[in-house]
Amino acid sequence: MDSNKPVIIMGNFINPSSSSSSFSRPLLLFLAFLAILLLQFSAKSVFPIRFVSGPSRPGADVPVDPRSCAGFFGHVGLPRRKVAMSIAEFGGVGDGKTSNTETFRKAVRYMQGFGHKGGSQLNVPKGRWVTGSFNLTSNFTLFLEEGADPKEWPIIEPLPSYGRGRERLGGRHISLIHGDGLTNVVITGENGTIDGQGKMWWELWWNRTLEHTRGHLVELMNSNNILISNLTFLNSPFWTIHPVYCSNVVIKDMTILAPLNAPNTDGIDPDSSTNVCIEDCYIESGDDLVAVKSGWDQYGITIARPSSNIIVRRVSGTTPTCSGVGIGSEMSGGISNVTIEDLHVWDSAAGVRIKSDKGRGGYIANISISNMTMKRVKIPIRFSRGANDHPDEGWDPKAVPKVKGIFISNVVSLNSTKAPVLQGIEGASFEEICLKNVTILGLTSSRTWQCEFISGFASDVFPMPCPQLQNNGSSSCCSYS
């Protein structure tokens, strides 16, 4: 089939509100989601897919602001298609109640036949289109029906770099939107909404009746050239956006919301991925707003798929139990060359947190954090250890991480509860921890820095940092502006 003549699916969707969410008010029922699902075939991949919508018009490239890192995503034109049909012509019903899973499958199968005849476009009119979980390589589904049976979410193999499900032994539930081995994937719209209806999954976790690891709202594996933008994602069952083993990923202009007590609802988690741009996002969640990962203990060490060349900028939000940006704790494949800038976090447990432990191995290197503003954050800067969180008994207690080159500058924290806590690991190397122009306000005189098993340098830091950062020779290792 001609790879230059893909199928396009275009549509407007309205998200059904979720009573479990404090922010899912009836107003959300009037938000329209404009989406195009582009299924492009090639010899290398069965379904290289684009979701495209909103202002991007056929024949136009995705615009890139020269001030942004969105250039990681290659420009791809959207040609006009000769065949256009509506999902209603296939029997679809957008009443917020009727399941349309089989209808979308039937429509996509039919539209694929026009791939070599100039391409095709499936239009989805305004409505509430209810379906179950879906795989980008086989069928199209947008909303998870509230009260669905977890058994309707297929079990897939665990990630090789994790060795098992993150929460439970064995496999894991597929994500609501899932794809593997794709190229040129675009998921975008005019601030449309996708609701993962995660309450059912959170209750299974709270009640300790979860049998397999929860699925994400979006997971793309082994894929490249990905754009996710200008949408609102609500109520993910688990981590919200999870690109793993991917490259050239851009996630921008996203709003990601979950109740602040929803367990493990991380916003964006690039995992063993390279050339990732995350910018201009607002996130409220029950876990890290952004967490960079690269595999878990001996499995991550063996697979050795690092995360590198990652930019996180202009991200704001709140998480009462976790951090604005986390590095780790699953970092066994290595994490390097991460730039975090213009971060705004409030009412959170930590601003930025580097998480590691014995057994992790791997490395964290060349992390630059600058221009960060925090309000009412308990511990503004934190290095943590000792979670004792391992996949099985096969982990190696002698596998300790190497941490080198953590550059933190131009940071202001207001109404802080505690001074920074920088805990390295005995027997591990935590060096070149460099801080410049860091001001922590609101602390009582008894709140002092806590540092152990680290070394570095500090300049223009208030209150006075720990001795490990005061007299460690030359500051040349911290020669950044």
XYZ file of C-alpha atoms in Angstrom:
481
model
C 0.000 0.000 0.000
C 1.295 3.458 -0.919
C 2.893 5.039 2.180
C 2.254 8.532 0.791
C -1.539 8.125 0.783
C -2.724 7.492 4.316
C -6.225 7.348 5.729
C -7.395 10.383 7.709
C -10.028 10.308 10.421
C -11.344 13.710 11.488
C -13.817 14.417 14.225
C -15.311 16.570 16.938
C -15.773 14.979 20.344
C -17.251 16.140 23.632
C -15.907 14.535 26.767
C -18.382 12.970 29.235
C -17.759 14.474 32.654
C -16.513 12.331 35.489
C -18.170 12.830 38.838
C -15.008 11.623 40.557
C -13.050 14.686 39.515
C -13.261 17.985 41.327
C -12.724 19.861 38.104
C -14.982 17.801 35.783
C -17.906 20.175 35.853
C -20.838 20.160 33.426
C -19.052 22.851 31.451
C -16.717 20.171 30.145
C -19.659 18.629 28.341
C -19.554 21.571 25.957
C -15.889 21.330 25.045
C -15.402 20.054 21.512
C -12.536 17.809 20.537
C -11.410 18.093 16.925
C -9.247 15.178 15.863
C -7.912 13.567 12.750
C -6.582 10.050 12.936
C -4.126 9.526 10.148
C -3.197 5.942 9.433
C -0.207 5.816 7.144
C 1.063 2.481 5.915
C 4.619 1.558 5.096
C 6.674 -1.580 4.699
C 8.426 -0.931 7.989
C 5.346 -0.480 10.173
C 1.820 -1.763 9.856
C 0.217 1.390 11.260
C 2.424 4.480 11.363
C -0.301 6.809 12.616
C -0.971 10.507 13.040
C -3.683 12.027 15.111
C -4.068 15.545 13.698
C -6.692 18.175 14.243
C -7.536 21.766 14.915
C -5.915 24.578 12.981
C -3.592 22.296 11.011
C -5.119 22.188 7.557
C -4.501 19.733 4.760
C -1.301 20.576 2.966
C 0.127 22.592 5.887
C 3.146 21.817 8.026
C 2.897 21.834 11.827
C 4.029 25.347 12.855
C 7.102 25.525 15.078
C 7.922 28.523 17.280
C 11.640 29.292 16.847
C 11.859 29.823 20.623
C 10.641 26.318 21.366
C 12.133 22.839 21.216
C 9.264 21.607 19.034
C 11.727 21.196 16.193
C 12.391 17.712 17.595
C 9.241 16.784 15.683
C 9.842 16.704 11.924
C 7.533 18.750 9.699
C 4.990 16.585 7.957
C 2.526 17.921 5.376
C -1.097 16.808 5.451
C -2.330 16.215 1.903
C -5.986 16.538 0.943
C -7.901 13.292 0.584
C -10.263 12.289 -2.198
C -12.692 10.231 -0.069
C -14.497 11.661 2.994
C -17.166 9.885 5.045
C -18.841 10.353 8.421
C -18.770 7.847 11.268
C -22.579 8.216 11.268
C -22.628 6.505 7.873
C -21.236 3.422 9.599
C -23.895 3.472 12.336
C -22.048 5.480 14.983
C -24.094 7.108 17.736
C -22.614 10.012 19.711
C -25.085 10.034 22.592
C -22.624 9.434 25.429
C -24.098 5.993 26.105
C -23.791 3.787 23.037
C -20.535 1.906 22.587
C -18.975 2.693 19.214
C -15.912 0.479 19.419
C -16.961 -1.938 16.688
C -18.287 0.945 14.580
C -14.911 2.658 14.561
C -13.158 -0.609 13.787
C -15.486 -1.250 10.848
C -15.035 2.290 9.558
C -11.237 2.164 9.765
C -11.129 -1.211 8.000
C -13.283 0.174 5.207
C -11.345 3.439 4.845
C -8.021 1.598 4.659
C -9.065 0.375 1.226
C -8.659 3.883 -0.192
C -5.008 4.215 0.830
C -3.835 3.611 -2.727
C -6.626 5.666 -4.317
C -5.757 9.132 -3.058
C -6.390 8.541 0.643
C -9.549 8.918 2.718
C -10.962 10.941 5.588
C -13.400 9.802 8.271
C -15.313 12.702 9.841
C -16.679 12.346 13.358
C -19.302 15.017 14.150
C -19.905 16.620 17.522
C -21.090 14.247 20.212
C -19.990 12.068 23.084
C -18.377 9.041 21.503
C -18.053 6.269 24.068
C -15.706 3.332 23.550
C -13.320 1.032 25.398
C -9.534 0.987 25.301
C -7.897 0.949 21.903
C -4.662 0.209 20.162
C -3.474 2.599 17.504
C -2.323 -0.327 15.440
C -5.747 -1.967 15.226
C -8.715 0.200 16.133
C -9.787 3.687 17.207
C -11.379 4.448 20.524
C -11.539 7.756 22.386
C -13.431 7.520 25.670
C -13.497 4.750 28.234
C -17.059 3.967 29.240
C -17.540 4.685 32.933
C -17.908 1.513 34.943
C -16.186 -0.669 32.356
C -14.835 -4.085 33.406
C -11.035 -4.138 33.794
C -11.097 -7.447 31.902
C -12.011 -5.439 28.799
C -8.525 -3.916 28.949
C -6.258 -6.628 27.479
C -3.124 -7.716 29.300
C 0.105 -7.074 27.409
C 3.703 -8.057 28.062
C 5.709 -6.096 30.625
C 8.312 -3.679 29.366
C 11.705 -5.412 28.951
C 13.417 -2.694 30.988
C 11.043 -3.322 33.908
C 10.814 -7.122 33.812
C 7.262 -7.119 35.185
C 4.343 -4.793 35.654
C 5.304 -1.730 37.664
C 2.661 -2.445 40.306
C 2.038 -6.183 40.052
C 3.939 -9.227 38.858
C 3.354 -10.428 35.314
C 1.856 -8.430 32.456
C 0.056 -5.113 32.535
C -3.162 -3.622 31.211
C -2.929 -1.966 27.822
C -3.285 1.815 27.792
C -6.398 3.652 26.679
C -4.470 4.924 23.638
C -1.623 2.621 22.698
C 0.804 2.265 19.816
C 3.957 0.296 19.105
C 6.464 0.733 16.276
C 4.891 3.868 14.787
C 6.228 6.876 12.909
C 4.795 10.376 12.420
C 2.242 10.243 15.216
C 0.279 13.437 15.900
C -2.387 13.740 18.604
C -3.752 17.270 18.714
C -6.898 19.387 18.663
C -8.506 22.676 19.662
C -8.241 22.069 23.403
C -10.456 19.003 23.198
C -10.719 16.617 26.141
C -9.979 12.930 26.629
C -11.195 11.493 29.920
C -9.551 8.268 31.103
C -12.272 7.661 33.736
C -9.590 6.536 36.167
C -11.686 6.323 39.320
C -12.414 2.637 38.812
C -8.686 1.912 38.647
C -7.823 4.100 41.622
C -10.396 2.270 43.714
C -8.866 -1.079 42.776
C -5.546 0.301 43.979
C -6.970 1.768 47.171
C -8.898 -1.436 47.930
C -5.849 -3.626 47.206
C -7.827 -5.620 44.636
C -5.760 -4.664 41.593
C -4.622 -7.836 39.783
C -2.409 -6.317 37.071
C -0.610 -3.001 36.659
C -2.910 -0.210 35.515
C -2.732 1.105 31.960
C -1.732 4.642 31.004
C -3.938 7.121 29.220
C -1.454 7.291 26.313
C 1.522 5.001 25.770
C 3.629 4.944 22.629
C 6.441 2.389 22.366
C 9.333 2.031 19.931
C 8.043 4.999 17.945
C 9.532 8.169 16.516
C 8.458 11.608 15.349
C 5.605 12.157 17.811
C 3.588 15.308 18.513
C 0.989 15.561 21.305
C -0.421 19.061 21.737
C -3.284 21.398 22.575
C -5.518 18.943 24.435
C -6.845 18.336 27.936
C -6.278 14.875 29.429
C -8.327 13.970 32.505
C -8.329 11.172 35.067
C -5.660 8.819 33.799
C -5.740 5.385 35.431
C -1.939 5.483 35.906
C 0.832 7.610 34.339
C -0.874 9.925 31.853
C 1.530 10.210 28.890
C 4.235 7.564 28.629
C 6.567 7.560 25.610
C 8.923 4.611 26.071
C 11.783 3.573 23.737
C 10.836 6.580 21.572
C 12.706 9.381 19.834
C 11.857 12.863 18.588
C 8.894 13.461 20.884
C 7.178 16.833 21.353
C 4.517 17.321 24.052
C 3.328 20.923 24.295
C 0.367 23.119 25.186
C -1.217 20.320 27.201
C -3.480 20.503 30.245
C -3.317 17.346 32.368
C -5.639 17.033 35.363
C -6.340 14.375 37.964
C -7.613 14.595 41.539
C -4.703 15.414 43.808
C -5.198 12.156 45.714
C -5.345 9.972 42.581
C -2.501 7.440 42.950
C 0.442 7.469 40.528
C -1.207 9.786 38.019
C 2.071 11.279 36.780
C 1.606 13.881 34.067
C 4.331 13.133 31.491
C 6.923 10.362 31.884
C 9.527 10.056 29.103
C 11.105 6.656 29.599
C 14.224 5.340 27.821
C 13.599 7.967 25.154
C 15.740 10.543 23.349
C 15.146 14.014 21.908
C 12.072 14.821 23.980
C 10.560 18.315 24.218
C 7.976 19.073 26.934
C 6.859 22.694 27.053
C 3.994 25.052 27.907
C 2.010 22.496 29.925
C -0.237 22.863 32.984
C -0.487 19.783 35.225
C -2.346 18.894 38.419
C -1.882 15.320 39.583
C -1.419 12.891 42.427
C 2.220 12.265 41.496
C 5.115 13.926 39.642
C 4.134 16.506 37.042
C 7.011 15.251 34.871
C 9.204 12.235 35.628
C 12.162 11.119 33.520
C 12.777 7.363 33.688
C 14.913 4.660 32.061
C 14.189 1.224 33.485
C 14.075 -0.624 36.770
C 17.034 -2.261 38.510
C 18.642 -5.287 36.814
C 16.190 -5.203 33.903
C 16.957 -1.585 33.099
C 20.690 -2.217 33.493
C 20.520 -5.142 31.047
C 18.414 -3.379 28.405
C 20.552 -0.217 28.785
C 18.163 2.152 26.997
C 18.942 5.630 28.398
C 16.851 8.767 28.406
C 18.803 11.675 26.957
C 18.463 15.072 25.301
C 15.285 16.020 27.143
C 14.006 19.591 27.497
C 11.298 20.552 30.011
C 10.334 24.222 29.922
C 7.454 26.439 30.979
C 5.662 23.727 32.934
C 3.475 24.760 35.864
C 1.253 22.955 38.305
C 0.777 21.338 41.681
C 1.122 17.909 43.289
C 0.746 17.608 47.054
C 2.673 14.347 47.402
C 5.428 14.509 44.763
C 7.547 16.867 42.666
C 7.316 19.317 39.818
C 10.003 17.406 37.921
C 11.430 14.082 39.054
C 14.513 12.312 37.736
C 14.027 8.590 38.482
C 13.617 6.624 40.528
C 13.557 4.117 37.665
C 16.828 5.297 36.093
C 18.807 2.088 35.637
C 19.377 2.593 31.905
C 20.898 6.016 32.534
C 19.619 9.594 32.255
C 21.683 12.437 30.797
C 21.501 15.833 29.123
C 18.270 17.053 30.681
C 17.383 20.764 30.649
C 14.643 22.015 32.976
C 13.798 25.715 32.870
C 11.025 28.174 33.692
C 9.304 25.773 36.079
C 6.524 27.101 38.340
C 5.321 24.823 41.140
C 3.127 25.483 44.155
C 1.537 23.593 47.073
C 3.713 20.576 46.347
C 5.953 18.169 48.222
C 9.045 19.046 46.188
C 10.046 21.348 43.374
C 12.647 19.146 41.728
C 13.637 15.721 42.976
C 16.376 13.296 41.973
C 15.423 9.780 43.057
C 17.723 6.763 43.155
C 18.595 3.820 45.345
C 20.855 0.836 45.804
C 20.115 -1.703 43.101
C 19.347 0.904 40.477
C 22.816 1.177 38.953
C 22.818 3.453 35.927
C 23.786 7.093 35.955
C 22.341 10.608 36.122
C 24.556 13.165 34.392
C 24.484 16.700 33.054
C 21.163 17.889 34.466
C 20.563 21.664 34.162
C 17.762 23.263 36.217
C 17.225 27.031 35.995
C 14.649 29.780 36.446
C 12.426 27.899 38.864
C 9.772 29.583 41.044
C 8.057 27.792 43.929
C 5.376 28.757 46.429
C 4.468 26.741 49.513
C 6.625 23.804 48.454
C 7.695 21.606 51.370
C 11.206 20.704 50.165
C 12.250 22.844 47.192
C 15.244 20.725 46.092
C 15.552 17.099 47.080
C 17.788 14.099 46.397
C 16.158 11.002 47.870
C 17.052 7.351 48.418
C 15.981 4.295 50.352
C 12.584 3.534 48.839
C 13.523 -0.183 48.856
C 11.424 -0.603 45.737
C 12.651 -3.472 43.558
C 11.056 -5.695 40.891
C 12.061 -9.027 42.475
C 14.783 -10.720 44.481
C 17.208 -10.572 41.555
C 18.305 -6.978 42.165
C 21.965 -6.338 42.975
C 22.599 -4.314 46.153
C 26.074 -3.490 44.818
C 24.615 -1.749 41.750
C 24.678 1.896 42.816
C 24.045 4.910 40.583
C 26.611 7.453 39.480
C 25.443 11.052 39.684
C 27.588 13.819 38.212
C 26.880 17.322 37.013
C 23.655 18.625 38.553
C 23.519 22.370 37.804
C 20.820 24.366 39.620
C 20.565 28.143 39.178
C 18.194 31.082 39.517
C 15.747 29.482 41.943
C 13.314 31.236 44.295
C 11.145 29.378 46.778
C 8.596 31.270 48.887
C 6.945 30.027 52.082
C 9.072 26.898 52.137
C 8.621 24.333 54.912
C 12.065 22.718 54.871
C 15.505 23.500 53.547
C 16.824 21.386 50.653
C 17.597 17.734 51.400
C 20.441 16.271 49.330
C 20.937 12.616 50.247
C 23.399 10.616 48.211
C 24.059 6.908 48.655
C 26.930 5.491 50.653
C 29.497 4.027 48.288
C 28.054 5.845 45.278
C 29.431 8.886 43.496
C 27.340 12.077 43.791
C 29.640 14.829 42.588
C 29.634 18.206 40.883
C 26.383 19.227 42.541
C 26.463 22.928 41.713
C 24.052 25.615 42.907
C 24.077 29.290 42.018
C 21.679 32.129 42.885
C 19.273 30.009 44.939
C 17.025 31.682 47.522
C 14.816 29.723 49.939
C 12.506 31.982 51.953
C 10.134 31.350 54.850
C 12.302 28.945 56.825
C 12.758 29.162 60.563
C 16.320 29.361 61.871
C 16.178 25.691 62.891
C 15.571 24.562 59.308
C 18.993 23.871 57.834
C 20.220 22.027 54.778
C 20.583 18.250 55.063
C 23.354 16.752 52.940
C 25.029 13.363 52.954
C 27.358 11.529 50.540
C 27.489 14.408 48.051
C 30.039 16.992 46.953
C 29.852 20.180 44.964
C 29.887 23.946 45.118
C 27.428 26.720 45.936
C 27.457 30.440 45.140
C 24.922 33.122 46.132
C 22.770 30.630 47.999
C 20.461 31.552 50.922
C 20.243 30.279 53.561
C 23.791 29.035 53.865
C 24.082 25.580 52.295
C 25.590 22.503 53.894
C 29.389 22.199 54.295
C 29.590 19.654 51.451
C 28.724 22.518 49.068
C 30.827 25.257 50.696
C 34.476 24.250 50.582
C 35.123 21.789 47.808
C 37.955 23.366 45.892
C 37.478 25.160 42.601
C 34.063 26.143 41.272
C 35.203 25.561 37.695
C 32.994 22.497 37.439
C 30.047 24.835 37.959
C 30.917 27.314 35.220
C 27.405 27.988 33.991
C 25.531 31.256 33.879
